[in-house]
Amino acid sequence: MKRKCDQCERPATTHSVEIIKGQKIEKHLCDLHAAEQGLTLKATQQPINELLDSLVKIHSGNATKPAKEPVCEHCNTSYKQFREQSLLGCPGCYAAFETQLSSLLERAHEGATHHVGKAPRRAGMSEQRQQQLMHLRKRLGEAVTVEDYELAARLRDEIHKVENNN
Amino acid sequence: MSIHQLTNSAGEWLRGNGPHSDIVISSRIRLARNLASYPFVNAANRRQRFEILNRCHEQLTNGRLGDDVLWVDVAAGTDEDRQLLVERHLISRQFAKGDTQIEGQAPRAVAVGSGETFAIMVNEEDHLRVQVMRTGMQLAEAFSQIDHIDDVLESSMDFAYSNRWGYLTACPTNVGTGIRVSVMLHLPALKLTGEIEKVRRAARDMHLAVRGLFGEGSEALGDLYQVSNQTTLGRNEREILADFESSIVPQIISYEQQARHALVRQRPAALDDRIQRAWAILTHARMITTEEVLGLLSQLRLGVNLGRIDNVGIRTINELFLMTQPAHLQRITGCEPEPAARREARADLIRRRLGA
């Protein structure tokens, strides 16, 4: 059986052994957590944006205050939850956690910062409309839960309207 | 076509007659796609998962991907049905197991194309996991088919996409193109000569993953290895494919060929001994485990490809790799599910297929 990541349930793909003050420290991490700790990079320099981030924090006196945990407003997934499960909650999470994800993705994808390649051929839905629909669906779910079927029906009509208004 | 008819033959990708089929078993490509405006599967509740499933069902079976798409409700099937689909590489092991956080069986299904050339999982880690499979080294053909399927789907579905990140996926390790190119290789000579570690190291340096027969976490049974890309952001589909077609796969093929030639030149008796022993056991055993079969079939396959033995064809060997797996064996022979009964049925089946 393959070893699991020290920090989550995914299989460990990066393994390292360090000797610090005569103590052997073994690390077994999945691709995500390895990337987060910079273990997949051959060079160990800190990415420039993180350096800047920490500098800004020190100068603005924020370094000692605990940072507020970011939460995605569309699906209520917190960044902490993402770190635990390695899974985001919805497409909106990419915007909600953009700062954190930027450096993580850069390290997981050989330094890439932007998509290159196929894009949906037709213009598709704008990101704004995607988010509007996410929001409506969330409200619909809540309406069904409290059995407010009148509101649910209205929301359903609204969703159809937004979807077909392409 | 029903799931029960699937067991009668192997999928086209196991025919064993594609380019470089002595070493490359199959080429496969998958794309991860999600419907815009729905939460990803892990954050979607039961109702939303059904909604996603129903939307996809309509789109995948309306004839635009061919008239004979087989829709398999994975949640409604038995454990044996699900195991059967895993053995045929039509669904992942994780998908078979389902999401334990959802009460009962999580809503999920797979759409299988004619000849099993494609399979589309709905509600796996992403809403859609489209997979195309080909026999031998046929990545270009696989890509043109999957690109076409993607075009057909996106003409009537809105996929989650952002200009910066590309196609948005539940796990950010797949974001961007959402593509995973994967080639299954038979590398018995590199295994025998102990050089397989070199391949693993070289692959790692090129940011590639090397996995066993059934993907993540599985051992390389039968000397079968899957090599696949890990980077999906910042490089386009064609660049990722070109790596495999013009550099990675030709290189591994040439390593394996060198190792095979060295075995023939330097240790012909030892090589023939292994091959003939494999044949002898396979044609005479009365009880045998899957693991032992995979090892022996690997030796036999090597022998046939090197022209050291001609009692059997590659296609039969490829099919036996599949038919001797537990769920297939049970479906084909109707044997009892106990391990001992299975081992006996497995040995009988092999003797019959090998004409012994």
Short mmCIF file of C-alpha atoms in Angstrom, two decimals:
data_model
loop_
_atom_site.label_atom_id
_atom_site.label_comp_id
_atom_site.label_asym_id
_atom_site.label_seq_id
_atom_site.Cartn_x
_atom_site.Cartn_y
_atom_site.Cartn_z
CA MET A 1 0.00 0.00 0.00
CA LYS A 2 1.32 3.39 -0.93
CA ARG A 3 2.06 5.89 1.82
CA LYS A 4 -0.43 8.68 2.39
CA CYS A 5 0.46 12.35 2.58
CA ASP A 6 1.37 13.52 6.11
CA GLN A 7 -1.27 16.23 5.88
CA CYS A 8 -4.18 14.74 3.96
CA GLU A 9 -5.58 11.50 2.51
CA ARG A 10 -4.01 11.82 -0.95
CA PRO A 11 -1.08 9.55 -1.90
CA ALA A 12 2.35 10.93 -1.05
CA THR A 13 4.43 11.64 -4.15
CA THR A 14 7.29 13.66 -2.68
CA HIS A 15 9.53 12.24 0.00
CA SER A 16 12.33 14.03 1.78
CA VAL A 17 14.66 13.32 4.66
CA GLU A 18 16.44 16.11 6.46
CA ILE A 19 18.90 15.90 9.31
CA ILE A 20 18.50 18.87 11.62
CA LYS A 21 20.65 18.96 14.78
CA GLY A 22 21.16 15.23 14.54
CA GLN A 23 17.41 14.63 14.31
CA LYS A 24 16.15 12.80 11.24
CA ILE A 25 13.00 14.43 9.88
CA GLU A 26 11.07 12.55 7.23
CA LYS A 27 8.41 14.20 5.11
CA HIS A 28 5.93 12.40 2.86
CA LEU A 29 3.68 14.77 0.98
CA CYS A 30 1.17 14.77 -1.85
CA ASP A 31 1.75 16.99 -4.90
CA LEU A 32 -0.29 19.85 -3.44
CA HIS A 33 1.22 19.96 0.01
CA ALA A 34 4.69 19.42 -1.44
CA ALA A 35 4.14 22.37 -3.75
CA GLU A 36 2.90 24.42 -0.85
CA GLN A 37 6.07 23.71 1.08
CA GLY A 38 8.20 24.36 -1.97
CA LEU A 39 9.46 20.76 -2.03
CA THR A 40 8.83 20.19 -5.73
CA LEU A 41 11.01 23.12 -6.69
CA LYS A 42 14.62 22.22 -7.22
CA ALA A 43 15.78 25.64 -6.22
CA THR A 44 14.49 26.55 -2.80
CA GLN A 45 14.16 30.28 -3.24
CA GLN A 46 10.92 31.79 -2.02
CA PRO A 47 8.65 33.04 -4.80
CA ILE A 48 8.88 36.81 -5.16
CA ASN A 49 5.19 37.43 -4.48
CA GLU A 50 5.38 35.60 -1.14
CA LEU A 51 8.44 37.58 -0.18
CA LEU A 52 6.56 40.74 -1.02
CA ASP A 53 3.53 39.55 0.90
CA SER A 54 5.52 38.94 4.04
CA LEU A 55 7.35 42.25 3.69
CA VAL A 56 4.09 44.11 3.33
CA LYS A 57 2.73 42.34 6.40
CA ILE A 58 5.75 43.26 8.52
CA HIS A 59 5.67 46.91 7.47
CA SER A 60 1.97 47.34 7.99
CA GLY A 61 2.28 45.79 11.44
CA ASN A 62 0.01 42.89 10.51
CA ALA A 63 2.58 40.20 10.96
CA THR A 64 1.53 39.26 14.47
CA LYS A 65 -2.24 39.51 14.00
CA PRO A 66 -3.80 36.27 12.81
CA ALA A 67 -4.94 36.73 9.21
CA LYS A 68 -8.67 36.34 8.64
CA GLU A 69 -9.41 32.97 7.08
CA PRO A 70 -10.68 33.60 3.54
CA VAL A 71 -14.03 32.00 2.70
CA CYS A 72 -15.66 31.64 -0.73
CA GLU A 73 -18.94 33.56 -0.68
CA HIS A 74 -20.51 31.26 -3.28
CA CYS A 75 -20.09 27.89 -1.61
CA ASN A 76 -18.84 28.77 1.91
CA THR A 77 -15.70 26.70 1.46
CA SER A 78 -12.86 28.13 3.54
CA TYR A 79 -9.25 28.13 2.45
CA LYS A 80 -8.53 25.91 5.45
CA GLN A 81 -11.04 23.33 4.21
CA PHE A 82 -9.38 23.39 0.81
CA ARG A 83 -5.99 22.78 2.42
CA GLU A 84 -7.37 19.78 4.29
CA GLN A 85 -9.15 18.12 1.37
CA SER A 86 -7.12 19.46 -1.58
CA LEU A 87 -10.44 20.15 -3.29
CA LEU A 88 -12.06 23.50 -3.99
CA GLY A 89 -15.81 23.90 -3.53
CA CYS A 90 -16.88 25.70 -6.69
CA PRO A 91 -15.54 27.64 -9.70
CA GLY A 92 -15.90 30.83 -7.63
CA CYS A 93 -13.21 29.60 -5.21
CA TYR A 94 -10.54 30.40 -7.81
CA ALA A 95 -11.39 34.10 -7.53
CA ALA A 96 -11.95 33.98 -3.76
CA PHE A 97 -8.53 32.41 -3.09
CA GLU A 98 -6.67 33.93 -6.01
CA THR A 99 -3.79 35.29 -3.89
CA GLN A 100 -3.17 32.00 -2.10
CA LEU A 101 -3.68 29.86 -5.19
CA SER A 102 -1.35 31.92 -7.39
CA SER A 103 1.83 30.89 -5.65
CA LEU A 104 0.58 27.37 -4.98
CA LEU A 105 -0.30 26.78 -8.63
CA GLU A 106 2.92 28.33 -9.82
CA ARG A 107 4.83 25.75 -7.85
CA ALA A 108 2.56 22.84 -8.78
CA HIS A 109 2.72 23.62 -12.50
CA GLU A 110 6.40 24.31 -13.20
CA GLY A 111 6.14 28.06 -12.70
CA ALA A 112 3.04 28.62 -14.84
CA THR A 113 0.86 31.60 -13.97
CA HIS A 114 -1.69 31.60 -16.81
CA HIS A 115 -3.62 29.15 -18.95
CA VAL A 116 -2.39 28.53 -22.48
CA GLY A 117 -4.43 26.33 -24.79
CA LYS A 118 -7.99 25.53 -25.69
CA ALA A 119 -10.78 27.89 -24.70
CA PRO A 120 -14.49 27.22 -25.12
CA ARG A 121 -15.24 28.04 -28.76
CA ARG A 122 -18.39 30.02 -28.20
CA ALA A 123 -18.07 32.98 -25.92
CA GLY A 124 -19.83 30.99 -23.22
CA MET A 125 -20.98 32.53 -20.02
CA SER A 126 -19.20 35.49 -18.57
CA GLU A 127 -17.64 34.86 -15.17
CA GLN A 128 -20.11 37.35 -13.78
CA ARG A 129 -23.07 35.35 -15.07
CA GLN A 130 -21.57 32.10 -13.81
CA GLN A 131 -21.42 33.65 -10.37
CA GLN A 132 -24.93 35.06 -10.61
CA LEU A 133 -26.22 31.56 -11.37
CA MET A 134 -24.19 30.05 -8.54
CA HIS A 135 -25.79 32.55 -6.21
CA LEU A 136 -29.32 31.83 -7.46
CA ARG A 137 -28.77 28.07 -7.12
CA LYS A 138 -27.53 28.55 -3.58
CA ARG A 139 -30.68 30.50 -2.68
CA LEU A 140 -32.79 27.85 -4.39
CA GLY A 141 -31.18 25.19 -2.21
CA GLU A 142 -31.93 27.20 0.91
CA ALA A 143 -35.54 27.77 -0.18
CA VAL A 144 -36.04 24.02 -0.72
CA THR A 145 -34.53 23.26 2.67
CA VAL A 146 -37.02 25.53 4.49
CA GLU A 147 -39.82 24.28 2.19
CA ASP A 148 -40.58 27.73 0.80
CA TYR A 149 -41.78 26.33 -2.52
CA GLU A 150 -43.20 29.61 -3.75
CA LEU A 151 -39.78 31.25 -3.53
CA ALA A 152 -38.16 28.12 -4.98
CA ALA A 153 -40.43 28.28 -8.03
CA ARG A 154 -39.63 31.95 -8.55
CA LEU A 155 -35.89 31.27 -8.27
CA ARG A 156 -36.17 28.38 -10.69
CA ASP A 157 -37.81 30.67 -13.27
CA GLU A 158 -35.09 33.22 -12.74
CA ILE A 159 -32.37 30.59 -13.24
CA HIS A 160 -33.99 29.49 -16.51
CA LYS A 161 -34.15 33.11 -17.64
CA VAL A 162 -30.45 33.74 -16.94
CA GLU A 163 -29.44 30.43 -18.52
CA ASN A 164 -31.35 30.99 -21.73
CA ASN A 165 -30.34 34.59 -22.09
CA ASN A 166 -27.14 33.69 -23.93
CA MET B 1 -25.86 -2.88 -25.47
CA SER B 2 -25.86 -3.64 -21.74
CA ILE B 3 -23.15 -3.94 -19.12
CA HIS B 4 -23.50 -7.74 -19.30
CA GLN B 5 -22.50 -7.76 -22.96
CA LEU B 6 -19.31 -5.91 -22.12
CA THR B 7 -17.70 -9.03 -20.68
CA ASN B 8 -17.97 -11.03 -23.90
CA SER B 9 -14.96 -9.36 -25.47
CA ALA B 10 -12.21 -6.92 -24.61
CA GLY B 11 -12.41 -3.24 -25.54
CA GLU B 12 -10.74 -2.15 -28.77
CA TRP B 13 -7.82 -0.74 -26.85
CA LEU B 14 -6.73 -4.28 -25.91
CA ARG B 15 -6.63 -5.57 -29.52
CA GLY B 16 -2.85 -5.31 -29.45
CA ASN B 17 -2.39 -4.34 -33.10
CA GLY B 18 -1.63 -0.61 -32.89
CA PRO B 19 1.71 1.07 -33.62
CA HIS B 20 4.54 -0.13 -31.32
CA SER B 21 2.13 -2.61 -29.73
CA ASP B 22 5.04 -4.82 -28.65
CA ILE B 23 5.73 -2.22 -25.95
CA VAL B 24 2.87 0.30 -25.92
CA ILE B 25 -0.35 -1.36 -24.76
CA SER B 26 -2.60 1.67 -25.00
CA SER B 27 -2.83 5.44 -25.34
CA ARG B 28 -5.39 7.34 -23.34
CA ILE B 29 -6.30 10.97 -22.84
CA ARG B 30 -8.74 12.44 -20.38
CA LEU B 31 -10.23 15.90 -19.98
CA ALA B 32 -11.67 17.29 -16.74
CA ARG B 33 -14.67 19.59 -17.21
CA ASN B 34 -17.20 21.19 -14.86
CA LEU B 35 -20.54 22.82 -15.48
CA ALA B 36 -20.41 26.54 -14.81
CA SER B 37 -22.65 27.77 -12.01
CA TYR B 38 -22.78 24.53 -10.02
CA PRO B 39 -20.60 23.72 -7.02
CA PHE B 40 -17.94 21.08 -7.67
CA VAL B 41 -19.04 17.52 -6.89
CA ASN B 42 -17.48 17.36 -3.40
CA ALA B 43 -19.40 20.48 -2.29
CA ALA B 44 -22.66 19.63 -4.09
CA ASN B 45 -25.52 18.10 -2.11
CA ARG B 46 -27.49 15.05 -3.21
CA ARG B 47 -30.11 17.11 -5.06
CA GLN B 48 -27.53 19.12 -6.97
CA ARG B 49 -25.67 15.96 -7.89
CA PHE B 50 -28.86 14.50 -9.35
CA GLU B 51 -29.43 17.72 -11.28
CA ILE B 52 -25.91 17.57 -12.74
CA LEU B 53 -26.38 13.88 -13.55
CA ASN B 54 -29.68 14.47 -15.35
CA ARG B 55 -28.29 17.34 -17.40
CA CYS B 56 -25.32 15.28 -18.49
CA HIS B 57 -27.46 12.19 -19.18
CA GLU B 58 -29.50 14.16 -21.69
CA GLN B 59 -26.43 15.59 -23.43
CA LEU B 60 -24.46 12.36 -23.56
CA THR B 61 -27.21 10.12 -24.84
CA ASN B 62 -28.99 12.37 -27.35
CA GLY B 63 -27.18 10.73 -30.26
CA ARG B 64 -24.64 13.43 -30.94
CA LEU B 65 -21.82 11.23 -29.60
CA GLY B 66 -23.07 8.21 -31.56
CA ASP B 67 -26.24 6.12 -31.41
CA ASP B 68 -24.94 3.33 -29.24
CA VAL B 69 -23.70 5.13 -26.16
CA LEU B 70 -24.19 2.86 -23.17
CA TRP B 71 -25.34 4.76 -20.06
CA VAL B 72 -24.47 2.88 -16.88
CA ASP B 73 -25.99 4.08 -13.61
CA VAL B 74 -23.00 3.28 -11.41
CA ALA B 75 -24.92 3.98 -8.19
CA ALA B 76 -27.65 1.45 -9.08
CA GLY B 77 -25.30 -1.39 -10.04
CA THR B 78 -23.85 -4.08 -7.79
CA ASP B 79 -20.31 -4.05 -6.37
CA GLU B 80 -19.42 -6.65 -8.98
CA ASP B 81 -20.70 -4.41 -11.81
CA ARG B 82 -18.57 -1.57 -10.51
CA GLN B 83 -15.50 -3.79 -10.16
CA LEU B 84 -16.05 -4.96 -13.75
CA LEU B 85 -15.97 -1.35 -14.99
CA VAL B 86 -12.77 -0.70 -13.01
CA GLU B 87 -11.09 -3.76 -14.51
CA ARG B 88 -11.98 -2.51 -17.99
CA HIS B 89 -10.51 0.91 -17.11
CA LEU B 90 -13.86 2.56 -17.83
CA ILE B 91 -14.14 4.05 -14.34
CA SER B 92 -11.65 4.83 -11.58
CA ARG B 93 -11.41 2.89 -8.33
CA GLN B 94 -12.36 6.00 -6.42
CA PHE B 95 -15.48 6.39 -8.58
CA ALA B 96 -16.46 2.76 -7.94
CA LYS B 97 -16.17 3.28 -4.21
CA GLY B 98 -18.32 6.43 -4.30
CA ASP B 99 -18.43 9.37 -1.94
CA THR B 100 -18.91 8.14 1.61
CA GLN B 101 -19.95 11.62 2.78
CA ILE B 102 -23.20 11.31 0.84
CA GLU B 103 -25.95 9.20 2.36
CA GLY B 104 -26.53 6.00 0.39
CA GLN B 105 -24.99 5.58 -3.04
CA ALA B 106 -23.76 8.93 -4.42
CA PRO B 107 -25.49 9.75 -7.74
CA ARG B 108 -23.02 8.94 -10.53
CA ALA B 109 -22.88 7.31 -13.95
CA VAL B 110 -20.60 6.52 -16.87
CA ALA B 111 -21.38 6.86 -20.58
CA VAL B 112 -19.46 4.31 -22.65
CA GLY B 113 -18.95 4.77 -26.39
CA SER B 114 -19.12 2.08 -29.04
CA GLY B 115 -16.16 -0.32 -28.87
CA GLU B 116 -15.23 1.30 -25.55
CA THR B 117 -13.21 3.94 -27.40
CA PHE B 118 -14.47 6.53 -24.95
CA ALA B 119 -15.93 6.65 -21.45
CA ILE B 120 -17.35 9.71 -19.70
CA MET B 121 -17.68 9.62 -15.91
CA VAL B 122 -20.29 11.96 -14.47
CA ASN B 123 -19.87 13.17 -10.87
CA GLU B 124 -16.41 11.83 -10.25
CA GLU B 125 -14.04 14.43 -8.74
CA ASP B 126 -15.17 16.76 -11.54
CA HIS B 127 -18.65 16.87 -13.09
CA LEU B 128 -17.28 15.34 -16.29
CA ARG B 129 -14.22 13.19 -16.79
CA VAL B 130 -14.01 12.42 -20.51
CA GLN B 131 -11.63 9.62 -21.45
CA VAL B 132 -10.59 8.30 -24.87
CA MET B 133 -8.66 5.03 -25.29
CA ARG B 134 -6.74 3.59 -28.24
CA THR B 135 -4.66 0.48 -28.76
CA GLY B 136 -0.89 0.95 -29.15
CA MET B 137 0.73 4.34 -29.65
CA GLN B 138 -2.10 6.44 -31.09
CA LEU B 139 -2.13 9.66 -29.11
CA ALA B 140 -2.84 11.89 -32.12
CA GLU B 141 -5.95 9.83 -32.97
CA ALA B 142 -7.04 9.82 -29.35
CA PHE B 143 -6.62 13.58 -29.12
CA SER B 144 -8.61 14.33 -32.24
CA GLN B 145 -11.50 12.21 -30.92
CA ILE B 146 -11.50 13.74 -27.44
CA ASP B 147 -11.24 17.25 -28.88
CA HIS B 148 -14.29 16.49 -31.01
CA ILE B 149 -16.24 15.13 -28.02
CA ASP B 150 -15.34 18.26 -26.06
CA ASP B 151 -16.52 20.49 -28.92
CA VAL B 152 -19.83 18.62 -29.11
CA LEU B 153 -20.37 18.92 -25.34
CA GLU B 154 -19.43 22.57 -25.08
CA SER B 155 -21.82 23.52 -27.89
CA SER B 156 -24.69 22.81 -25.52
CA MET B 157 -23.15 23.07 -22.04
CA ASP B 158 -21.37 25.94 -20.31
CA PHE B 159 -18.12 24.80 -18.78
CA ALA B 160 -16.49 26.59 -15.86
CA TYR B 161 -13.66 28.55 -17.42
CA SER B 162 -11.66 31.64 -16.55
CA ASN B 163 -9.32 33.59 -18.79
CA ARG B 164 -6.49 33.34 -16.33
CA TRP B 165 -6.81 29.76 -15.10
CA GLY B 166 -8.45 28.04 -18.08
CA TYR B 167 -10.86 25.16 -17.37
CA LEU B 168 -11.63 25.21 -13.66
CA THR B 169 -11.37 21.91 -11.82
CA ALA B 170 -12.11 20.76 -8.26
CA CYS B 171 -8.45 19.98 -7.63
CA PRO B 172 -6.14 22.76 -8.80
CA THR B 173 -3.55 20.21 -9.96
CA ASN B 174 -5.81 19.68 -13.02
CA VAL B 175 -6.64 23.32 -13.76
CA GLY B 176 -5.84 24.88 -17.16
CA THR B 177 -6.19 22.39 -19.98
CA GLY B 178 -7.62 19.74 -17.63
CA ILE B 179 -5.79 17.22 -19.79
CA ARG B 180 -4.08 14.04 -18.69
CA VAL B 181 -2.16 12.14 -21.35
CA SER B 182 -1.33 8.62 -20.32
CA VAL B 183 0.47 5.78 -22.07
CA MET B 184 0.45 2.21 -20.78
CA LEU B 185 3.74 0.45 -21.40
CA HIS B 186 4.86 -3.15 -21.07
CA LEU B 187 8.43 -3.03 -19.76
CA PRO B 188 9.45 -6.56 -18.73
CA ALA B 189 13.07 -6.31 -19.89
CA LEU B 190 13.74 -3.06 -18.03
CA LYS B 191 12.21 -4.67 -14.95
CA LEU B 192 14.36 -7.79 -15.34
CA THR B 193 17.58 -5.85 -15.80
CA GLY B 194 16.76 -3.53 -12.91
CA GLU B 195 16.86 -0.44 -15.12
CA ILE B 196 13.25 0.47 -14.47
CA GLU B 197 14.36 2.82 -11.69
CA LYS B 198 16.19 4.87 -14.32
CA VAL B 199 12.92 5.33 -16.17
CA ARG B 200 11.19 6.36 -12.97
CA ARG B 201 13.86 8.92 -12.19
CA ALA B 202 13.94 10.32 -15.72
CA ALA B 203 10.15 10.59 -15.68
CA ARG B 204 10.19 12.41 -12.37
CA ASP B 205 12.69 14.93 -13.69
CA MET B 206 10.32 15.62 -16.58
CA HIS B 207 7.40 16.17 -14.17
CA LEU B 208 5.71 12.95 -15.21
CA ALA B 209 3.99 10.41 -13.00
CA VAL B 210 4.69 6.68 -13.30
CA ARG B 211 1.92 4.46 -11.96
CA GLY B 212 0.89 0.82 -12.02
CA LEU B 213 -1.86 -0.98 -13.92
CA PHE B 214 -4.78 0.62 -12.10
CA GLY B 215 -3.42 4.12 -11.61
CA GLU B 216 -2.76 5.95 -8.38
CA GLY B 217 -1.37 3.78 -5.64
CA SER B 218 -1.38 0.50 -7.58
CA GLU B 219 1.66 -1.70 -8.02
CA ALA B 220 3.16 -2.33 -11.43
CA LEU B 221 1.65 -5.81 -11.76
CA GLY B 222 2.50 -7.66 -14.96
CA ASP B 223 5.33 -5.17 -15.64
CA LEU B 224 2.70 -2.71 -16.88
CA TYR B 225 3.41 0.96 -16.25
CA GLN B 226 1.37 4.07 -16.98
CA VAL B 227 3.28 7.27 -17.67
CA SER B 228 1.31 10.52 -17.54
CA ASN B 229 1.75 14.30 -17.38
CA GLN B 230 1.22 16.21 -14.16
CA THR B 231 1.44 19.79 -15.38
CA THR B 232 -1.81 21.08 -16.86
CA LEU B 233 -1.31 24.84 -16.63
CA GLY B 234 0.85 27.05 -18.84
CA ARG B 235 1.35 24.62 -21.72
CA ASN B 236 -1.16 23.92 -24.43
CA GLU B 237 -2.59 20.51 -25.32
CA ARG B 238 -0.41 20.08 -28.40
CA GLU B 239 2.81 20.85 -26.52
CA ILE B 240 1.92 18.31 -23.85
CA LEU B 241 1.13 15.70 -26.53
CA ALA B 242 4.30 16.48 -28.48
CA ASP B 243 6.39 15.70 -25.38
CA PHE B 244 4.97 12.19 -25.33
CA GLU B 245 5.04 11.58 -29.07
CA SER B 246 8.47 12.88 -29.93
CA SER B 247 10.44 12.52 -26.75
CA ILE B 248 9.19 10.55 -23.73
CA VAL B 249 7.62 7.48 -25.31
CA PRO B 250 10.21 6.96 -28.10
CA GLN B 251 12.92 7.18 -25.44
CA ILE B 252 11.36 4.58 -23.16
CA ILE B 253 10.64 2.33 -26.17
CA SER B 254 14.27 2.50 -27.17
CA TYR B 255 15.46 1.71 -23.58
CA GLU B 256 13.17 -1.30 -23.45
CA GLN B 257 14.30 -2.50 -26.90
CA GLN B 258 17.94 -2.24 -25.89
CA ALA B 259 17.27 -4.17 -22.71
CA ARG B 260 15.40 -6.86 -24.70
CA HIS B 261 18.23 -7.20 -27.20
CA ALA B 262 20.75 -7.45 -24.39
CA LEU B 263 18.75 -10.29 -22.82
CA VAL B 264 18.64 -12.18 -26.12
CA ARG B 265 22.35 -11.67 -26.74
CA GLN B 266 23.72 -12.21 -23.27
CA ARG B 267 21.32 -14.56 -21.51
CA PRO B 268 19.30 -16.46 -24.14
CA ALA B 269 18.99 -19.65 -22.05
CA ALA B 270 17.83 -17.79 -18.95
CA LEU B 271 15.35 -15.82 -21.06
CA ASP B 272 13.91 -18.92 -22.76
CA ASP B 273 13.77 -20.69 -19.43
CA ARG B 274 11.54 -17.97 -17.99
CA ILE B 275 9.30 -17.89 -21.05
CA GLN B 276 8.89 -21.68 -21.28
CA ARG B 277 8.27 -21.99 -17.55
CA ALA B 278 5.58 -19.31 -17.82
CA TRP B 279 3.94 -21.27 -20.64
CA ALA B 280 4.24 -24.54 -18.73
CA ILE B 281 2.60 -23.17 -15.58
CA LEU B 282 -0.15 -21.32 -17.44
CA THR B 283 -1.07 -24.43 -19.45
CA HIS B 284 -0.89 -26.88 -16.54
CA ALA B 285 -1.80 -25.09 -13.32
CA ARG B 286 -5.03 -26.14 -11.61
CA MET B 287 -5.24 -23.14 -9.23
CA ILE B 288 -3.71 -19.72 -9.74
CA THR B 289 -3.91 -16.16 -8.32
CA THR B 290 -4.35 -12.95 -10.34
CA GLU B 291 -0.94 -11.74 -9.27
CA GLU B 292 0.85 -14.87 -10.46
CA VAL B 293 -1.07 -14.83 -13.74
CA LEU B 294 -0.09 -11.23 -14.48
CA GLY B 295 3.58 -12.03 -13.88
CA LEU B 296 3.49 -15.13 -16.10
CA LEU B 297 1.49 -13.45 -18.87
CA SER B 298 4.11 -10.70 -18.87
CA GLN B 299 6.88 -13.26 -19.53
CA LEU B 300 4.81 -14.95 -22.22
CA ARG B 301 4.07 -11.63 -23.91
CA LEU B 302 7.77 -10.84 -23.97
CA GLY B 303 8.49 -14.28 -25.47
CA VAL B 304 5.95 -13.84 -28.26
CA ASN B 305 7.18 -10.33 -29.09
CA LEU B 306 10.78 -11.55 -29.27
CA GLY B 307 9.78 -14.53 -31.45
CA ARG B 308 11.00 -17.04 -28.81
CA ILE B 309 7.61 -18.76 -28.63
CA ASP B 310 4.71 -18.87 -31.10
CA ASN B 311 2.05 -20.98 -29.39
CA VAL B 312 -0.23 -17.99 -28.77
CA GLY B 313 -1.09 -14.54 -30.18
CA ILE B 314 -0.69 -11.15 -28.49
CA ARG B 315 -4.41 -10.49 -28.58
CA THR B 316 -5.16 -13.62 -26.55
CA ILE B 317 -2.53 -12.62 -24.00
CA ASN B 318 -3.90 -9.07 -23.78
CA GLU B 319 -7.41 -10.45 -23.28
CA LEU B 320 -6.24 -12.81 -20.56
CA PHE B 321 -4.80 -9.85 -18.67
CA LEU B 322 -8.41 -8.66 -18.45
CA MET B 323 -10.44 -11.89 -18.26
CA THR B 324 -8.50 -13.26 -15.28
CA GLN B 325 -9.35 -10.24 -13.09
CA PRO B 326 -11.82 -11.17 -10.29
CA ALA B 327 -15.06 -9.58 -11.55
CA HIS B 328 -14.54 -10.68 -15.15
CA LEU B 329 -13.66 -14.18 -14.10
CA GLN B 330 -16.79 -14.41 -11.99
CA ARG B 331 -19.01 -13.06 -14.77
CA ILE B 332 -17.51 -15.31 -17.46
CA THR B 333 -17.27 -18.57 -15.54
CA GLY B 334 -20.06 -18.06 -13.03
CA CYS B 335 -17.70 -19.35 -10.33
CA GLU B 336 -18.27 -18.85 -6.61
CA PRO B 337 -16.72 -15.67 -5.19
CA GLU B 338 -14.51 -17.56 -2.67
CA PRO B 339 -10.79 -17.13 -3.35
CA ALA B 340 -10.15 -20.87 -3.75
CA ALA B 341 -13.01 -21.32 -6.23
CA ARG B 342 -11.77 -18.32 -8.14
CA ARG B 343 -8.22 -19.62 -8.35
CA GLU B 344 -9.52 -22.88 -9.76
CA ALA B 345 -11.83 -21.19 -12.28
CA ARG B 346 -9.00 -18.89 -13.32
CA ALA B 347 -6.66 -21.79 -14.05
CA ASP B 348 -9.40 -23.58 -16.06
CA LEU B 349 -10.15 -20.47 -18.09
CA ILE B 350 -6.49 -19.93 -18.95
CA ARG B 351 -5.96 -23.55 -20.03
CA ARG B 352 -9.05 -23.33 -22.25
CA ARG B 353 -7.97 -20.04 -23.86
CA LEU B 354 -4.44 -21.28 -24.44
CA GLY B 355 -5.79 -24.46 -26.00
CA ALA B 356 -4.13 -26.71 -23.43
#
